[in-house]
Coordinates of C-alpha atoms and ligand atoms in Angstrom, one line a residue:
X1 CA 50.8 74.8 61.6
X2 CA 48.9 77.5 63.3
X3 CA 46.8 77.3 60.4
X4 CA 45.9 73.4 60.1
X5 CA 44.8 74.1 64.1
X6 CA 42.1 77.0 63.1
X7 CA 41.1 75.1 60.4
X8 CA 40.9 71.8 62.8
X9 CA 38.9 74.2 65.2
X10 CA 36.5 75.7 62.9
X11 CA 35.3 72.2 62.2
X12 CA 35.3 71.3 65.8
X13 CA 31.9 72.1 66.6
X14 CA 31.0 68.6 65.0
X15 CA 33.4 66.7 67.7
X16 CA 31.1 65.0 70.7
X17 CA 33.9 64.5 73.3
X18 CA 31.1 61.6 75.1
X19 CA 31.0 60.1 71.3
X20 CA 35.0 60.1 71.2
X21 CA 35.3 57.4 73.9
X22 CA 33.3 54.9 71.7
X23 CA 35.5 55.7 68.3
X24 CA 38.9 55.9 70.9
X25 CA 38.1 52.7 73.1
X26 CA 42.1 53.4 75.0
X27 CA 40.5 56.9 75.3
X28 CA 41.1 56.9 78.9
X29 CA 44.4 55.3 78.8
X30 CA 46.1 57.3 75.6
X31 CA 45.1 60.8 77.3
X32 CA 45.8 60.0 81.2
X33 CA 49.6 60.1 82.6
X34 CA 51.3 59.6 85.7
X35 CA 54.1 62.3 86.8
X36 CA 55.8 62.9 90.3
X37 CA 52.8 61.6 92.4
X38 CA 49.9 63.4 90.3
X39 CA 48.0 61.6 88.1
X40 CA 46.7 63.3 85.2
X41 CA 43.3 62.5 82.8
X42 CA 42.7 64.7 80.4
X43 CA 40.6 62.6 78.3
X44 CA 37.1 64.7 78.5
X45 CA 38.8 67.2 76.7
X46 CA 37.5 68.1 73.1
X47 CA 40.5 66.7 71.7
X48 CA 41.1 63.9 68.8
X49 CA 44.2 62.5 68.4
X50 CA 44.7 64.4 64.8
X51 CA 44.2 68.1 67.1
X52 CA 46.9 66.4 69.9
X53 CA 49.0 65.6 66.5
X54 CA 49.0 68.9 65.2
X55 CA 49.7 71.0 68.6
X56 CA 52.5 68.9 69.1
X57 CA 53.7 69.2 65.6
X58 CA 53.6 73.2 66.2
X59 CA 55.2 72.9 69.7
X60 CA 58.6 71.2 67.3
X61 CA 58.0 74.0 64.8
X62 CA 58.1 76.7 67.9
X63 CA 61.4 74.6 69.0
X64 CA 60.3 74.2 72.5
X65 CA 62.4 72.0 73.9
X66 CA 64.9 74.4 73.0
X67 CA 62.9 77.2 74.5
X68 CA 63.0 74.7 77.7
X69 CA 66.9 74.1 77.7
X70 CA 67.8 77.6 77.4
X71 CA 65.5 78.8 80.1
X72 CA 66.8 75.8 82.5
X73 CA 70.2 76.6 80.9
X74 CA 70.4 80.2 82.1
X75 CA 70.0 82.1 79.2
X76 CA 68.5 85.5 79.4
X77 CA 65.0 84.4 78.2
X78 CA 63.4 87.3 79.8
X79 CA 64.4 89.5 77.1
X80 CA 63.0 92.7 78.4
X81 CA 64.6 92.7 81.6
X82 CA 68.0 91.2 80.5
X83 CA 67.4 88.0 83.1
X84 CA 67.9 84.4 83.0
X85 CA 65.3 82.7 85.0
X86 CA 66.4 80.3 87.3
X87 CA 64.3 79.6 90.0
X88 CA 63.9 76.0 89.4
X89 CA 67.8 75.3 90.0
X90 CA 66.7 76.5 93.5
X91 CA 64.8 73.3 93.8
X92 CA 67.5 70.9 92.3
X93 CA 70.2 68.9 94.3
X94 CA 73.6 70.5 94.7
X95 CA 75.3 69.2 91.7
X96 CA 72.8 70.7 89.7
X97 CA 72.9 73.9 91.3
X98 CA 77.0 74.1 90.5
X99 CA 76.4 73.2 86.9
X100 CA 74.1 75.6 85.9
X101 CA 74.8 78.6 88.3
X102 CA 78.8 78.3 88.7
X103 CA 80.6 78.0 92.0
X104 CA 80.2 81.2 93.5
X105 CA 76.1 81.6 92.9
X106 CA 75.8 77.6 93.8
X107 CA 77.8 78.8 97.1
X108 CA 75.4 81.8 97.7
X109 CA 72.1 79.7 97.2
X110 CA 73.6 76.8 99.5
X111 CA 74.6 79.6 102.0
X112 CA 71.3 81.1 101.6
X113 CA 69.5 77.5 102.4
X114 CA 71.8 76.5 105.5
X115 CA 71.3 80.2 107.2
X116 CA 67.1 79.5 106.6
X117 CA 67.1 76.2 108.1
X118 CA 69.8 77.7 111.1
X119 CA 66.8 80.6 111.5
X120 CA 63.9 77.8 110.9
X121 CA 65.8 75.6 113.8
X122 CA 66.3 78.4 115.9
X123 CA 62.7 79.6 116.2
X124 CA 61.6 76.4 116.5
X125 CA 63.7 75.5 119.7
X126 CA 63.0 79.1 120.6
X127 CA 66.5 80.3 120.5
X128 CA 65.3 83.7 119.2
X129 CA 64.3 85.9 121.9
X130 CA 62.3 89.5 121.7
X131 CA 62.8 92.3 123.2
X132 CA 61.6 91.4 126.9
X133 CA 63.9 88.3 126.5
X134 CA 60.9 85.7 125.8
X135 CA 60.8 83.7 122.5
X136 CA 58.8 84.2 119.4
X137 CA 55.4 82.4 119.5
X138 CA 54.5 84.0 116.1
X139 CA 55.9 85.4 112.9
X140 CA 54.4 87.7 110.9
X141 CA 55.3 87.5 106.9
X142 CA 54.7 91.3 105.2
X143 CA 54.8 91.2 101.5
X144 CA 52.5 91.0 98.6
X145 CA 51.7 88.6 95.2
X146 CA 54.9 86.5 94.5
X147 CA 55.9 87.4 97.9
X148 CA 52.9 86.5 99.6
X149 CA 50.9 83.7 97.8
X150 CA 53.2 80.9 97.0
X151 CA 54.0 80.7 101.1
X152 CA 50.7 81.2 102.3
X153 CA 48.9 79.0 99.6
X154 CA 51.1 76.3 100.8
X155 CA 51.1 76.7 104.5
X156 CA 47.3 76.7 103.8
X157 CA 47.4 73.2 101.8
X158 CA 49.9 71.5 104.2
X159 CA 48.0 72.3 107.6
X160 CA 48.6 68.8 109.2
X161 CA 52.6 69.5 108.6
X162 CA 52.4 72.7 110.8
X163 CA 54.6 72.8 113.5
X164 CA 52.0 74.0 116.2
X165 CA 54.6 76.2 118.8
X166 CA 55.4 78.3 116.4
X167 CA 51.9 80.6 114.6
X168 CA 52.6 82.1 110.6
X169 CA 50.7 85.1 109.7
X170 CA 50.6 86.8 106.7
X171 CA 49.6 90.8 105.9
X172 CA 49.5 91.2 102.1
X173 CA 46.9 93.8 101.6
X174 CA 47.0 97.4 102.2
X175 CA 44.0 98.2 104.0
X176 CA 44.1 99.4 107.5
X177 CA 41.5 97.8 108.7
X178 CA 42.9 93.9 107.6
X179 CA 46.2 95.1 109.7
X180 CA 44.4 96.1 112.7
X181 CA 42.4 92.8 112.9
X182 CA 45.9 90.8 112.3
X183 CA 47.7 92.6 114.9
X184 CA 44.9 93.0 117.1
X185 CA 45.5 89.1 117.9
X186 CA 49.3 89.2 118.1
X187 CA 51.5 90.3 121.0
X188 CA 54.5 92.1 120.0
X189 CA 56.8 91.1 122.8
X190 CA 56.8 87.5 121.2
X191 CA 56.5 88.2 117.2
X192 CA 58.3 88.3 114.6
X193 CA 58.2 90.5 111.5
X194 CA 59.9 89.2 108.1
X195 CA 59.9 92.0 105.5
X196 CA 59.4 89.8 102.0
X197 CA 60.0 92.2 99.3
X198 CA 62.0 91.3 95.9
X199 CA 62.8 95.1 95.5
X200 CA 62.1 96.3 98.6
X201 CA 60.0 99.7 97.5
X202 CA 56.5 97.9 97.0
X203 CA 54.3 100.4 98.2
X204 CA 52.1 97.9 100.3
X205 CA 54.8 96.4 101.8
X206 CA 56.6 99.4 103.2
X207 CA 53.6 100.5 104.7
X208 CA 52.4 97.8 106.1
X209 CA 56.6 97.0 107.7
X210 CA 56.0 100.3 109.0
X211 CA 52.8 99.8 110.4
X212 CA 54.0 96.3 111.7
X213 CA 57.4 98.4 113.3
X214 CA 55.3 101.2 115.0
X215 CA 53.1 98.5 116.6
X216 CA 56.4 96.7 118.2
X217 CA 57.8 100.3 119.8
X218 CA 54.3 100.9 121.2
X219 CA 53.8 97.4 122.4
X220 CA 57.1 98.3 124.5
X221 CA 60.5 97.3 122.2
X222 CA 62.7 100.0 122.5
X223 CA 64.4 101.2 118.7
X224 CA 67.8 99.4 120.6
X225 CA 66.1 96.4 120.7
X226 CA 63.7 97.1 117.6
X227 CA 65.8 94.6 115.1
X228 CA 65.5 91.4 116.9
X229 CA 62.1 91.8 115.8
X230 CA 63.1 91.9 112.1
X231 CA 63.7 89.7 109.5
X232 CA 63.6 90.2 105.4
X233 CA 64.0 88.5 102.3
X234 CA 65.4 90.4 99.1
X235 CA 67.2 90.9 96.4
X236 CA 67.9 94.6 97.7
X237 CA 69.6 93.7 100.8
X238 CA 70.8 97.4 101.3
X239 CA 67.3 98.6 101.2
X240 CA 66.9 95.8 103.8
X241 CA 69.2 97.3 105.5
X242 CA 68.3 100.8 105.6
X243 CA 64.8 99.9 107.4
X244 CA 66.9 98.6 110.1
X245 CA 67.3 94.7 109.6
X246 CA 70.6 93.7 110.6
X247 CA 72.2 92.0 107.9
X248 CA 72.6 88.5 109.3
X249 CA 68.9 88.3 109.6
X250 CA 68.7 89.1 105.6
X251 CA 68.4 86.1 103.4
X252 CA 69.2 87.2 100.1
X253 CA 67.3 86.5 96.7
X254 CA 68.4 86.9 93.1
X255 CA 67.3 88.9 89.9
X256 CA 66.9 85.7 88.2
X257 CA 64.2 84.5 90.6
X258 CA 60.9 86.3 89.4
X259 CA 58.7 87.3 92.2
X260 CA 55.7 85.4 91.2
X261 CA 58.0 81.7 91.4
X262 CA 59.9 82.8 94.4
X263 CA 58.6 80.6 97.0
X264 CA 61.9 78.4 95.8
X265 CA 64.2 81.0 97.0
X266 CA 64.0 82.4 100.7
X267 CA 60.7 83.7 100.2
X268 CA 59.7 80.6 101.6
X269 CA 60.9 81.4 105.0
X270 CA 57.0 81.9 106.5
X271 CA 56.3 78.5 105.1
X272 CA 59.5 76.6 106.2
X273 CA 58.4 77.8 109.9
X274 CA 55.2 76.9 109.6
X275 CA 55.9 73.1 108.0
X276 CA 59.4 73.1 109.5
X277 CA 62.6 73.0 107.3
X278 CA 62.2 69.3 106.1
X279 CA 58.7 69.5 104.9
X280 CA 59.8 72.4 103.2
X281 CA 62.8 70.4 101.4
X282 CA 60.0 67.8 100.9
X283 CA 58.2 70.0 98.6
X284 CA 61.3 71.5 96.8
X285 CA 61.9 67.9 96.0
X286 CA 58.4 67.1 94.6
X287 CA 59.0 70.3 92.5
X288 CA 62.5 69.2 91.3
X289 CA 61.1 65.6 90.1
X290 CA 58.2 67.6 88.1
X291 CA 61.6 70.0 86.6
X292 CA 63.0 66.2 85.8
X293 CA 60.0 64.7 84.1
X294 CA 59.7 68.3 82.3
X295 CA 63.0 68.1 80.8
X296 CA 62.8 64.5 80.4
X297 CA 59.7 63.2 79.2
X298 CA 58.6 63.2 75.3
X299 CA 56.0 66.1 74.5
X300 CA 53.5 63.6 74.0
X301 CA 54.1 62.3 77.6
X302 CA 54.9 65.2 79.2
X303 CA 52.3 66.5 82.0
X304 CA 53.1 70.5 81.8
X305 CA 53.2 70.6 78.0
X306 CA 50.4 68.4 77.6
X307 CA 48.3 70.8 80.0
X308 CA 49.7 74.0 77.8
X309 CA 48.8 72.5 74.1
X310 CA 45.5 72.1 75.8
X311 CA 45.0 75.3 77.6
X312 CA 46.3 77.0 74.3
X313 CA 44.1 74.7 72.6
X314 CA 41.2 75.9 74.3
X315 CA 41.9 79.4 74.3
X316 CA 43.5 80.3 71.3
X317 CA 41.9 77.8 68.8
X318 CA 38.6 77.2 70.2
X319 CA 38.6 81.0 71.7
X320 CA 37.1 79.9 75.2
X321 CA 37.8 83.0 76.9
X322 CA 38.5 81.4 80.3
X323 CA 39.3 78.5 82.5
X324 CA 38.4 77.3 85.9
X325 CA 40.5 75.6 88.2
X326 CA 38.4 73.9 90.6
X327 CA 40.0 71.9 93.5
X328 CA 37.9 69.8 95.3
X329 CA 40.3 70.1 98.5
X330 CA 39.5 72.3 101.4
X331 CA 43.8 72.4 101.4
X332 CA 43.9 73.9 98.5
X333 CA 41.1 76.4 98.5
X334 CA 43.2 79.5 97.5
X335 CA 45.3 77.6 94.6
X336 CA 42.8 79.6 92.3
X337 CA 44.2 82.6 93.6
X338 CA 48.1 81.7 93.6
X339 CA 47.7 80.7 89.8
X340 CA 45.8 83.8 88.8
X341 CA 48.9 85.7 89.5
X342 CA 51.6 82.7 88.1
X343 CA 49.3 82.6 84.9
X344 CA 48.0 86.1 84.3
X345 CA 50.8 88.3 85.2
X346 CA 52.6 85.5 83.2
X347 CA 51.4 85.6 80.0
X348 CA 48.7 88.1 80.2
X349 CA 49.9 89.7 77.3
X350 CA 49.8 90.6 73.6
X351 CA 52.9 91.6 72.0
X352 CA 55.5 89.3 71.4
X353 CA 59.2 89.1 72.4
X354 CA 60.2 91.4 70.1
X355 CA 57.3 93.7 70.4
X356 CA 54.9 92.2 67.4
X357 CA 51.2 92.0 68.2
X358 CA 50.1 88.4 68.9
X359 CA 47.4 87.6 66.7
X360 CA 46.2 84.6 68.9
X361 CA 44.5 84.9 72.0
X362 CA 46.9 84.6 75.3
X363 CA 46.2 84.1 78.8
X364 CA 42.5 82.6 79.7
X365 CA 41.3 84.7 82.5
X366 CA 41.8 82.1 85.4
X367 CA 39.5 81.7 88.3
X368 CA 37.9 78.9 90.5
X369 CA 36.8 78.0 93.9
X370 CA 36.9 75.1 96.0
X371 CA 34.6 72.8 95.5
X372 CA 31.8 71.8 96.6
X373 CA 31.4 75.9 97.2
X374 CA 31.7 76.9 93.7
X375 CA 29.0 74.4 92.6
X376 CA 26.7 76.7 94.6
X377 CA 28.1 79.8 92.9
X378 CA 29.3 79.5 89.7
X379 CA 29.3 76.1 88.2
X380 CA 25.4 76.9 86.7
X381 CA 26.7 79.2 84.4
X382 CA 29.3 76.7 83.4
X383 CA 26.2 74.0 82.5
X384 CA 23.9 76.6 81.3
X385 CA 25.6 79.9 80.8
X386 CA 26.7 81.0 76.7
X387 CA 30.1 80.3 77.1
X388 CA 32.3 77.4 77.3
X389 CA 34.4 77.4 80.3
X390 CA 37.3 74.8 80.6
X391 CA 37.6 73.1 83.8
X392 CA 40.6 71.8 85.9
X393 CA 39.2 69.5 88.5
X394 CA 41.9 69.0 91.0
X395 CA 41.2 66.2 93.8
X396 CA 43.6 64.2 96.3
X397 CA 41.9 60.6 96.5
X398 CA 42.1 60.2 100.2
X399 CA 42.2 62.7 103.0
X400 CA 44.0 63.6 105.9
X401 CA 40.5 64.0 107.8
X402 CA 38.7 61.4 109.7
X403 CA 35.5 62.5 108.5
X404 CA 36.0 60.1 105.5
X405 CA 32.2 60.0 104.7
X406 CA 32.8 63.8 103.6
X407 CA 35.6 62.8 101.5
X408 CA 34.0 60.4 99.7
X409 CA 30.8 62.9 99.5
X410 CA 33.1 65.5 97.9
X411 CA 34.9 63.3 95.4
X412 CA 31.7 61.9 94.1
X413 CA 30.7 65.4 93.4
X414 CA 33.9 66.1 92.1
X415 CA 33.7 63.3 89.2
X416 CA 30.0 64.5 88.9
X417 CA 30.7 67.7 87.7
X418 CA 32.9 66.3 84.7
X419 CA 30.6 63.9 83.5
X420 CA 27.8 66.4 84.1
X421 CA 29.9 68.9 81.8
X422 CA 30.2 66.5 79.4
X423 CA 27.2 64.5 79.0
X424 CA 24.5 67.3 79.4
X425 CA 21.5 66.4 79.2
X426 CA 19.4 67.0 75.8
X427 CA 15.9 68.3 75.5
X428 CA 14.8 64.5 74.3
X429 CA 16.1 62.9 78.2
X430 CA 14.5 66.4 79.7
X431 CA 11.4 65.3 78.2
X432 CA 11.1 61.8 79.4
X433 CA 12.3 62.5 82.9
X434 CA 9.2 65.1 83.1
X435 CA 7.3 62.6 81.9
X436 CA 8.0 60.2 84.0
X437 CA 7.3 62.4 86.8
X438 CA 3.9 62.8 85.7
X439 CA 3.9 66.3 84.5
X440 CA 1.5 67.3 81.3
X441 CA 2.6 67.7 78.0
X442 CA 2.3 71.3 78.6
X443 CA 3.8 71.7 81.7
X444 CA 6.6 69.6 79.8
X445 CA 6.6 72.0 76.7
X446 CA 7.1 75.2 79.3
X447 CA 9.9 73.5 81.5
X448 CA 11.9 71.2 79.5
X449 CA 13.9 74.1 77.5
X450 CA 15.4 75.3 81.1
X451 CA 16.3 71.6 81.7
X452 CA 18.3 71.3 78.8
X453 CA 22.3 71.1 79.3
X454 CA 24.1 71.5 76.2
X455 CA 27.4 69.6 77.8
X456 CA 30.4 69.1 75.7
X457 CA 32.2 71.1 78.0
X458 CA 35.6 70.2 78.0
X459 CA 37.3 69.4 81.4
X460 CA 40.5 67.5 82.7
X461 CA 41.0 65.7 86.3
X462 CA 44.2 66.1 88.6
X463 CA 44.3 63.4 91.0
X464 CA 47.0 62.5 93.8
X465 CA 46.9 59.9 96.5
X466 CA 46.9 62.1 99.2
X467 CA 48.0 66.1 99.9
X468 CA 51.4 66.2 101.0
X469 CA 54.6 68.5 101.0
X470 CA 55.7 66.8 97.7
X471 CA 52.8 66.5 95.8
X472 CA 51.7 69.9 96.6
X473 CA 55.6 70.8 95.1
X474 CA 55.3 69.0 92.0
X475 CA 51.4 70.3 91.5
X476 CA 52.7 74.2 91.5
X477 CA 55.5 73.1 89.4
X478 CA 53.1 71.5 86.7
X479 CA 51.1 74.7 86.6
X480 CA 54.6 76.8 86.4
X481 CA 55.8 74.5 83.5
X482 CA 52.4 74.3 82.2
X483 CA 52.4 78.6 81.8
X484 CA 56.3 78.6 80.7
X485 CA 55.2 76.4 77.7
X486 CA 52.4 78.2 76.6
X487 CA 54.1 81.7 76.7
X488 CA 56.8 79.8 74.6
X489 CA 54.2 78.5 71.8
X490 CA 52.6 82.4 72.2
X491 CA 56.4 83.7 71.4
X492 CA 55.9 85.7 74.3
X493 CA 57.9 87.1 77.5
X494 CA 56.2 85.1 80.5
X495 CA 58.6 86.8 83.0
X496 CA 58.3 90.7 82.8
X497 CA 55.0 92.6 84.3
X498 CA 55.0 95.9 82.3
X499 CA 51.4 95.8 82.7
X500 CA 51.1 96.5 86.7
X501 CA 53.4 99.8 86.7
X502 CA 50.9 102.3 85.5
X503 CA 48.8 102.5 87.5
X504 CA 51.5 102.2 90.3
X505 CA 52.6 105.3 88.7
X506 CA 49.1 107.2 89.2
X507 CA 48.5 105.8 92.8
X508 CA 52.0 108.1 93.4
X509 CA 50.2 110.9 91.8
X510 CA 46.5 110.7 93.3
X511 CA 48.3 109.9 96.6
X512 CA 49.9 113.2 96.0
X513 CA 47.0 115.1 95.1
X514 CA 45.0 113.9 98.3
X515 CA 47.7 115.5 100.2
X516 CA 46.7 119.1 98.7
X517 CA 48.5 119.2 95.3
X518 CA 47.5 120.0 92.0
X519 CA 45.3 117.4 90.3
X520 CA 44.8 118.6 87.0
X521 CA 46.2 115.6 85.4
X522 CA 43.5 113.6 86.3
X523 CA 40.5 112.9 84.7
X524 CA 37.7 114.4 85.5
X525 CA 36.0 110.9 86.2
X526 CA 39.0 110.4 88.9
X527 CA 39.0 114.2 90.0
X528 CA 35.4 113.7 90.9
X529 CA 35.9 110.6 92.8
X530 CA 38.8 112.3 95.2
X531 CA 37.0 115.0 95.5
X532 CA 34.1 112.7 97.2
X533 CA 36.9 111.2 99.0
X534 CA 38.5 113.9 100.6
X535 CA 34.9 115.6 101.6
X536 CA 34.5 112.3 103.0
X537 CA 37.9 112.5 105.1
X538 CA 37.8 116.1 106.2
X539 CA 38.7 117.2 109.3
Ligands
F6P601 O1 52.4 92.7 91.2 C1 53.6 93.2 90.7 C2 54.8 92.6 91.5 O2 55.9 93.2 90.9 C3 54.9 91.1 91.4 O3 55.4 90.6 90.3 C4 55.6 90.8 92.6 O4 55.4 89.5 93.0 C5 55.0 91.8 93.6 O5 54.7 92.9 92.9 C6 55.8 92.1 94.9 O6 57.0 92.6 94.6 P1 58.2 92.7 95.6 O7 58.5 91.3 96.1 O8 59.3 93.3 94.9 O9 57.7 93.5 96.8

């Protein structure tokens, strides 16, 4: 099959996809497809219905519903780890929960999701008190990728959910500078520090708990008192532990949640306080109906495996090296971000489950912005530039706002950019527009070339009534689903990250050598730079 598609792709440059709405008059209605309150068109993609045939022909051949029901059964699909991976049971109703985990897991995870909405309810009433006795006004969330973005990209899209007593910040990043300002703004006799670390030994995180803990005893919390200050969530509770968390204040986590689709588990906490427990079920719920129509739905009519034949499409027949996820939603403004970590630590990879070398291409490299703002950053290249770049327009069709002007403003550019990456505009339209504005043949001759939009630029549009807890679930579920299938067509491990622990390794090792070790194990390039570094820092 693989072969049929690179032969389908290599004659591709002949397809017009503006041409293949004329030949395909259902176009719109054969490639567009409603699923748990998203709505999705993907009919400006450079598709015909022989390429859809044949990617779903291969997706039979790479057995992926059976890929799906063993990773939703619990086998150990992440081979390289030994894990099952399970965090979409999280997500499911009870009965669901018992089947596939058993009765004593199913009692952990339903213990696990009373004690967060006892700890939720508590801070909202302010029932948890600080050291000097008054409640906490503000929780701070310490962790870093999976443990970070899922919580904060959501709090972010579900602003008019917040539950205003009660502030969520978040410190991801190790830089000094990006704690001070955070703390700076927060007063330690009414906040609250959850520790969000799957292992509990990330580097960043430790520092930055430490730096958060050190802040508390000089803001005046005694070490007695230091742990009604603490919180954590991990699958380590004894490391938990050790840093002084009592262990009622520990939700717990499991190996077969990976840390990039953890905001099922108790890594939501932050978010939960910020939207308050029910919003928070809300967008389990949206998730879970996405898991339903994922196991459900026929391939052909089935929104996350739809989205990965295309993506793979795109990348691996048609070699696009990227893709751009553009939401046109001030809410969802750092969804760009959250996805490059689900996507590329995903499936970022190039040898296959049992160590072969992938001979197609794998993960796009995933970027975007909101828009109107990229259209004034990158979007030209996208027109203009050498290489095709794939866009995901994503766009809620009414806004919480009352500035509804805006909205309709924004969407209008939203649909502009598809049809404007489509259509183009050829050197013959270039022409006659000059003309028309009464410039001379030669003034025509020198500009029209730099006027000239090749479109063809394949696209596809995301569109929900409105941004709400369960819509924003059942969006990051698409995009889970959506990365789950295409590592499963790819034959490769979506769940392990191999790829971020070396240079964990040397950070220990440079880290050690800027405290006055040997560092002849370094390059010189490297050896060069510390030494600027620690001239820099002397004294
Ligand atoms: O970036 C590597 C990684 O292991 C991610 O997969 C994970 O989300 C993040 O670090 C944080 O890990 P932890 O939750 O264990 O602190």
């Amino acid at each position: 099959m693989i072969n049929v598609l690179q032969q389908l792709a290599s004659e591709h440059h002949r397809f017009s996809i503006k041409d293949s709405f004329s030949m395909q008059p259902n176009r719109v209605a054969d490639y567009s497809l409603v699923a748990a309150g998203l709505f999705l068109d993907y009919s400006q993609q450079n598709i015909s219905p022989q390429v859809m045939k044949s990617l779903n022909d291969w997706a039979r051949q790479c057995d992926l519903t059976g890929k799906m029901q063993a990773m939703f059964g619990g086998e150990k699909i992440n081979n390289t780890e030994g894990r099952a991976v399970l965090h979409s049971v999280l997500r499911a109703p009870s009965d669901v929960q018992q089947a596939v985990l058993g009765g004593e897991l199913a009692r952990q995870v339903g213990d696990t999701q009373q004690r967060m909405a006892e700890l939720v309810g508590q801070l909202h009433n302010g029932d948890l008190v600080g050291f000097d006795g008054r409640a906490f006004t503000d929780v701070i969330a310490v962790g870093i990728g999976g443990s970070y973005y899922g919580p904060k990209v959501c709090a972010q899209a579900l602003k008019p959910y917040t539950n205003s007593q009660l502030k969520v910040h978040y410190l991801a990043n190790v830089d000094g500078e990006g704690v001070e300002e955070k703390l700076d703004a927060l007063n330690p006799a009414t906040t609250l520090m959850v520790v969000i670390s799957k292992t509990f030994v990330t580097q960043e995180t430790l520092l930055n708990a430490n730096a958060v803990k050190s802040w508390l005893v000089e803001g005046g919390c005694d070490e007695q008192n230091l742990s009604k200050h603490l919180m954590a969530v991990s699958s380590h509770v004894e490391n938990a532990i050790k840093f002084g968390v009592n262990s009622d204040r520990i939700l717990p986590m499991w190996d077969w949640v990976g840390g990039r689709f953890s905001l099922w588990s108790a890594v939501g906490f932050p978010l939960a306080c910020a939207i308050g427990i029910d919003n928070y079920n809300e967008l389990k719920a949206g998730a879970y109906e996405m898991d339903h129509h994922f196991m459900n739905a026929l391939l052909e009519q089935n929104m996350p495996v739809i989205m990965g034949l295309l993506g793979i499409w795109n990348r691996s027949f048609m070699n696009y090296p990227s893709l751009a996820v553009l939401p046109y939603s001030h809410a969802l403004r750092d969804f760009p971000g959250y996805l490059q970590q689900v996507d590329m630590e995903s499936n970022g990879k190039s040898v296959g489950l049992n160590g072969e070398t992938i001979t197609l291409a794998t993960a796009p490299i995933v970027f975007g912005q909101e828009g109107t703002n990229s259209q004034h950053a990158f979007m030209q290249m996208m027109h203009q530039g050498q290489d095709k770049i794939p866009c995901e327009f994503i766009v809620p069709l009414t806004t919480h706002s009352t500035l509804k002007e805006h909205h309709k403003v924004l969407v209008a550019n939203c649909f502009a950019q598809s049809e404007a990456l489509m259509n183009g505009k050829s050197l013959a339209q270039v022409k006659t527009e000059l003309a028309a504005k009464g410039l001379s043949e030669q003034e025509i001759e020198q500009l029209a070339p730099h006027k000239v939009m090749p479109g063809n630029s394949p696209s596809l549009t995301i569109t929900m009534d409105k941004i709400t807890p369960k819509v924003v679930g059942s969006l990051l579920a698409l995009y889970e689903h959506k990365i789950f299938v295409q590592g499963a067509m790819w034959g490769l491990n979506s769940f392990d990250q191999w790829g971020v622990e070396l240079g964990k390794e040397l950070s220990s090792a440079i880290l050690t050598a800027m405290d006055g070790e040997d560092d002849t194990k370094l390059s010189p390039a490297t050896s060069s730079q510390l030494a600027r570094f620690m001239q820099a820092n002397q004294g």
